[in-house]
C-alpha positions as MATLAB code, in Angstrom:
seq = 'LDNIDNLAEIMKASLRITNKETKISYNKVLVKADLQIKLLYLTEDNRINSIEGNIPVMGFIDMQNINEDNICNVKYEIKNLILKPNSIEEHSIYVEAEIQVYCEALENRELDIIQDLYSPTKNLNFSKKRIKTINKKESMQNVCNIREKQIIDEIGDNKIYDVEVNPIITNQNVLTDRIVYEGELGLSLVFSSDLDGIETKSMTIPFTFNMDFPGVNSEANIDTLIEITNQNFIVMPDKSLDIKVDLQFTSTLSQSTNINIIDNIEENNKELNKERYSMVIYFVKPNDTLWKIAKRFGSTVDDIAKVNDITDTDNIQIEQQLFIPRYHE';
ca = [
     -13.010   34.440   14.761;
     -16.374   36.119   15.247;
     -15.925   39.827   15.932;
     -17.552   39.446   19.326;
     -15.117   36.682   20.343;
     -12.059   37.780   22.307;
      -9.850   34.725   22.600;
      -9.052   33.577   26.125;
      -7.773   30.037   25.547;
      -7.487   27.396   22.842;
      -9.024   24.297   24.394;
      -8.535   21.735   21.636;
      -7.067   21.463   18.138;
      -7.980   18.741   15.624;
      -5.925   18.441   12.448;
      -6.044   16.158    9.450;
      -4.692   16.238    5.917;
      -7.261   15.842    3.128;
      -7.634   16.186   -0.657;
      -4.227   14.676   -1.371;
      -2.897   14.860   -4.915;
       0.356   13.699   -6.446;
       1.789   14.504   -9.857;
       5.054   13.173  -11.210;
       7.332   14.894  -13.651;
      10.919   14.082  -14.547;
      13.046   14.120  -11.358;
      10.284   15.821   -9.310;
       7.121   14.933   -7.397;
       4.489   17.633   -6.892;
       2.403   17.097   -3.735;
      -0.795   19.017   -2.974;
      -3.188   18.705   -0.054;
      -5.279   20.648    2.455;
      -4.512   20.878    6.147;
      -7.932   20.896    7.787;
      -7.976   22.514   11.218;
     -10.783   22.618   13.769;
     -10.280   24.633   16.958;
     -12.325   24.652   20.127;
     -11.726   27.816   22.124;
     -12.866   29.773   25.169;
     -13.704   33.479   25.003;
     -12.951   36.099   27.636;
     -16.645   36.273   28.553;
     -16.563   32.513   29.264;
     -18.295   31.234   26.137;
     -17.203   28.152   24.164;
     -17.034   28.287   20.407;
     -15.406   26.453   17.514;
     -13.985   27.352   14.127;
     -12.807   25.394   11.094;
     -10.394   26.319    8.340;
      -8.259   24.869    5.535;
      -4.631   25.677    4.805;
      -3.382   24.644    1.330;
      -0.222   22.538    1.312;
       1.994   22.322   -1.780;
       5.595   21.418   -2.413;
       8.099   19.701   -4.673;
      10.169   16.660   -3.779;
      13.339   16.171   -5.797;
      13.784   12.515   -6.673;
      16.418   11.458   -9.157;
      15.247    9.484  -12.217;
      11.562    9.426  -11.251;
       9.112    9.689  -14.156;
       5.398    9.392  -14.936;
       5.593    5.603  -15.297;
       6.644    5.127  -11.661;
       4.308    4.147   -8.832;
       4.475    6.820   -6.142;
       3.441    6.354   -2.492;
       3.255    9.575   -0.460;
       2.749    9.870    3.294;
       2.217   13.052    5.316;
       3.062   13.623    8.966;
       2.376   16.734   11.044;
       5.587   17.287   12.993;
       5.145   20.628   14.782;
       2.254   23.011   15.341;
       2.099   26.555   16.744;
      -1.260   28.120   17.667;
      -1.524   31.552   19.277;
      -3.529   34.792   19.108;
      -2.660   36.750   15.991;
      -0.751   39.902   16.978;
      -1.370   41.533   13.578;
      -5.105   41.011   13.145;
      -7.634   40.986   15.956;
     -10.180   38.190   16.355;
      -7.942   35.694   14.575;
      -5.568   32.854   15.429;
      -2.054   32.463   14.025;
      -1.315   28.948   12.776;
       2.093   27.580   11.848;
       2.495   23.924   10.918;
       5.484   21.836    9.884;
       4.536   18.902    7.658;
       6.929   16.145    6.708;
       6.250   14.433    3.389;
       7.707   11.002    2.709;
       7.745    9.768   -0.874;
       8.529    6.265   -2.097;
       8.792    5.553   -5.821;
       8.481    2.085   -7.323;
       9.190    0.941  -10.838;
       7.817   -2.077  -12.679;
      10.632   -3.698  -14.603;
      11.206   -7.046  -16.271;
      14.602   -8.499  -15.422;
      16.448  -11.503  -16.811;
      17.828  -13.312  -13.779;
      20.066  -16.367  -14.014;
      18.737  -18.887  -11.523;
      20.578  -21.968  -12.802;
      23.332  -22.845  -15.263;
      25.477  -25.661  -16.631;
      27.818  -26.251  -19.523;
      28.185  -29.380  -21.669;
      31.770  -28.388  -22.550;
      33.189  -26.971  -19.281;
      33.229  -27.909  -15.625;
      31.591  -25.128  -13.639;
      31.160  -24.726   -9.895;
      28.774  -22.093   -8.599;
      26.919  -21.044   -5.488;
      23.417  -19.616   -5.079;
      21.825  -17.095   -2.772;
      18.140  -16.773   -1.936;
      16.503  -13.375   -2.366;
      13.000  -12.081   -1.729;
      11.325  -10.161   -4.550;
       8.005   -8.364   -4.985;
       6.500   -9.702   -8.187;
       3.249   -7.725   -7.996;
       2.170   -4.474   -6.342;
      -0.961   -2.452   -6.987;
      -3.422   -0.270   -5.067;
      -7.173    0.146   -5.004;
      -9.259    2.939   -3.445;
     -12.895    2.975   -2.398;
     -15.095    4.940    0.013;
     -17.102    3.480    2.870;
     -20.154    5.618    3.754;
     -21.277    5.255    7.353;
     -24.764    6.598    8.080;
     -26.229    6.207   11.565;
     -28.791    7.756   13.856;
     -28.223    7.476   17.588;
     -30.285    8.605   20.533;
     -27.844    9.928   23.141;
     -29.715   10.982   26.267;
     -26.815   13.035   27.634;
     -26.735   15.275   24.562;
     -30.456   15.873   24.096;
     -30.732   19.048   22.031;
     -27.498   20.582   23.341;
     -24.816   21.943   21.022;
     -22.028   19.667   19.839;
     -18.695   21.483   19.866;
     -16.385   18.780   18.546;
     -16.275   15.120   17.522;
     -13.031   13.208   17.235;
     -13.321   10.245   14.866;
     -11.039    7.204   15.067;
     -11.679    4.278   12.667;
     -10.137    0.903   13.546;
     -10.052   -2.341   11.516;
     -10.802   -5.292   13.789;
     -10.795   -8.027   11.122;
      -9.706   -8.315    7.501;
     -10.836  -11.253    5.353;
      -9.201  -11.549    1.927;
     -11.289  -13.500   -0.578;
     -11.037  -13.956   -4.345;
     -11.327  -10.488   -5.967;
     -12.726   -9.031   -2.738;
     -11.699   -7.866    0.742;
     -14.158   -7.810    3.628;
     -13.313   -5.364    6.412;
     -14.875   -5.378    9.851;
     -14.188   -2.433   12.106;
     -15.283    0.089   14.666;
     -15.755    3.829   14.365;
     -14.698    5.394   17.653;
     -16.336    8.742   18.456;
     -15.311   11.152   21.212;
     -17.943   13.879   21.550;
     -17.591   17.253   23.267;
     -20.936   19.006   23.842;
     -22.593   21.646   25.986;
     -24.246   20.639   29.223;
     -27.391   21.881   30.902;
     -25.211   23.530   33.573;
     -23.478   25.926   31.155;
     -20.390   23.749   30.974;
     -19.098   21.025   28.685;
     -19.317   17.255   28.816;
     -17.678   14.432   26.884;
     -18.880   11.034   25.776;
     -17.203    8.157   23.937;
     -19.010    5.615   21.785;
     -18.279    3.077   19.045;
     -20.174    2.210   15.884;
     -19.414   -1.175   14.261;
     -19.191   -1.325   10.468;
     -18.605   -3.838    7.676;
     -17.170   -2.824    4.313;
     -16.854   -4.964    1.178;
     -14.185   -3.751   -1.231;
     -13.903   -5.153   -4.753;
     -10.269   -5.765   -5.721;
      -9.797   -7.716   -8.976;
      -6.836  -10.080   -8.787;
      -6.606  -10.264   -4.999;
      -6.668  -13.647   -3.268;
      -6.075  -15.166    0.153;
      -2.319  -15.531   -0.464;
      -1.757  -11.812   -1.088;
      -0.256   -9.406    1.424;
      -2.603   -6.455    2.021;
      -1.742   -3.120    3.631;
      -4.709   -0.840    4.287;
      -4.775    2.887    4.998;
      -7.983    4.614    6.183;
      -8.526    8.344    5.796;
     -11.546   10.371    6.898;
     -12.704   12.364    3.882;
     -15.925   13.771    5.337;
     -17.675   13.921    8.692;
     -20.888   15.607    9.790;
     -22.815   15.390   13.057;
     -26.206   17.096   13.484;
     -28.640   17.020   16.396;
     -32.048   16.438   14.829;
     -35.413   17.832   16.048;
     -36.241   14.444   17.586;
     -32.996   14.821   19.643;
     -31.291   12.022   17.738;
     -27.718   12.457   16.509;
     -27.403   12.170   12.726;
     -23.950   10.697   11.969;
     -22.376   10.897    8.523;
     -18.772    9.746    8.086;
     -16.986    8.858    4.835;
     -13.890    6.674    5.093;
     -11.540    6.283    2.141;
      -9.886    2.868    2.094;
      -6.585    2.574    0.219;
      -5.610   -1.087   -0.027;
      -2.214   -2.061   -1.419;
      -1.641   -5.597   -2.664;
       1.841   -7.065   -2.780;
       2.967  -10.592   -3.553;
       6.448  -11.759   -2.639;
       8.457  -14.581   -4.146;
      11.667  -16.185   -2.916;
      14.026  -17.107   -5.751;
      17.531  -18.502   -6.002;
      20.031  -16.589   -8.112;
      23.604  -17.378   -9.126;
      25.989  -15.779   -6.657;
      29.463  -16.918   -7.704;
      30.859  -18.959  -10.624;
      34.220  -20.728  -10.824;
      35.481  -22.553  -13.901;
      37.638  -25.659  -13.611;
      40.461  -26.038  -16.103;
      39.286  -29.513  -17.012;
      37.268  -29.324  -20.253;
      34.727  -31.786  -21.559;
      35.179  -33.434  -24.946;
      32.117  -32.647  -27.026;
      33.267  -35.027  -29.773;
      32.592  -38.087  -27.578;
      28.941  -38.649  -26.957;
      26.245  -41.309  -26.835;
      22.513  -41.343  -27.385;
      20.103  -41.975  -24.504;
      16.411  -42.794  -24.805;
      14.398  -40.964  -22.138;
      10.684  -40.814  -21.324;
       9.400  -37.476  -20.033;
       8.304  -37.461  -16.385;
       5.995  -35.024  -14.543;
       7.534  -31.572  -13.974;
      10.248  -32.218  -16.568;
      11.438  -29.439  -18.855;
      13.947  -29.640  -21.697;
      16.266  -27.505  -19.565;
      16.179  -29.988  -16.664;
      16.637  -32.953  -18.998;
      19.528  -31.316  -20.853;
      21.275  -30.423  -17.588;
      20.807  -33.938  -16.216;
      22.427  -35.593  -19.223;
      24.967  -32.887  -20.057;
      23.268  -32.081  -23.353;
      21.723  -28.881  -24.697;
      18.119  -27.809  -25.255;
      18.855  -26.993  -28.896;
      20.433  -30.391  -29.605;
      17.551  -32.311  -27.990;
      15.004  -30.240  -29.910;
      16.887  -30.779  -33.181;
      17.216  -34.558  -32.780;
      13.542  -34.947  -31.825;
      12.069  -32.398  -34.284;
      10.649  -30.283  -31.435;
       9.553  -26.823  -32.577;
       8.172  -25.563  -29.230;
      10.809  -26.177  -26.557;
       8.362  -25.174  -23.811;
       5.872  -27.867  -24.749;
       6.719  -31.504  -24.034;
       4.324  -34.229  -22.917;
       4.546  -36.734  -20.065;
       5.708  -40.173  -21.342;
       6.958  -38.565  -24.562;
       9.990  -40.461  -25.884;
      13.103  -38.347  -26.393;
      16.512  -39.128  -27.872;
      19.170  -37.337  -25.788;
      22.671  -36.628  -27.216;
      24.863  -37.174  -24.157;
      28.394  -35.792  -23.996;
      31.263  -37.349  -21.990;
      34.548  -36.215  -20.475;
];
């Protein structure tokens, strides 16, 4: 504190975590940030003052099998805080903070999943179960700069001690390759009064923010996190309040898909005789695939492709005539 300030009481503490960084190495996650603290305090001679400071935060999180190719989501939470006069050094405040860091690691992986099966030579019974999967997840960051000038009669040219900022999203409209946010910036101001005391005032500033996000569309699930990266409030000579607030938007896109996978397979002892078969003429219908056709007639994709001289088994045309080798019991 200032050398002339003898601390009488801490009136208010504002804390936020800024400048977050994450680095991944094998089996470890390095997290770095700054704990930004702003204190409003009363001196023994009945003056009000404020002070700001940054405390660096750094630590390692052990996480088995994590590597640089993983997607890492880190969240911070201030759990406990101790503020008191420093018994070792005069004109200073002792700060002790406990910060909990939660880390979630995601991995992009291609998996071969059996969703359907049949056999032209064996009788198989199987059951399916329905699972929900995330088939796409990615994040985008951008900064919304809010610049306003407000005439607040109550403040005039008095000193502003503290401003608490609270951004809220009131509406989120997801378009093609773009997200439109509508919100309000809530401000709680603490300032000096003409009667040598303090006063408070609350106000809201509406804002609209357009965020480019290639690949996003109206069917995507969007989670949005807002962090205040910078804030500055100055009373100008014309007694207007100059407001500068930077909000960092972190939007995470995820798309879910429900799929059926094979849960249990039982084989009957009764076998099919592949030596007895007939030939069926079939005309391709909409949404047909060689797999569906082969399963329907108890044939195989390879046999149908061979009989019909098909080189690309993923490319068949509606009304195309196919000869189907059909096997019987």
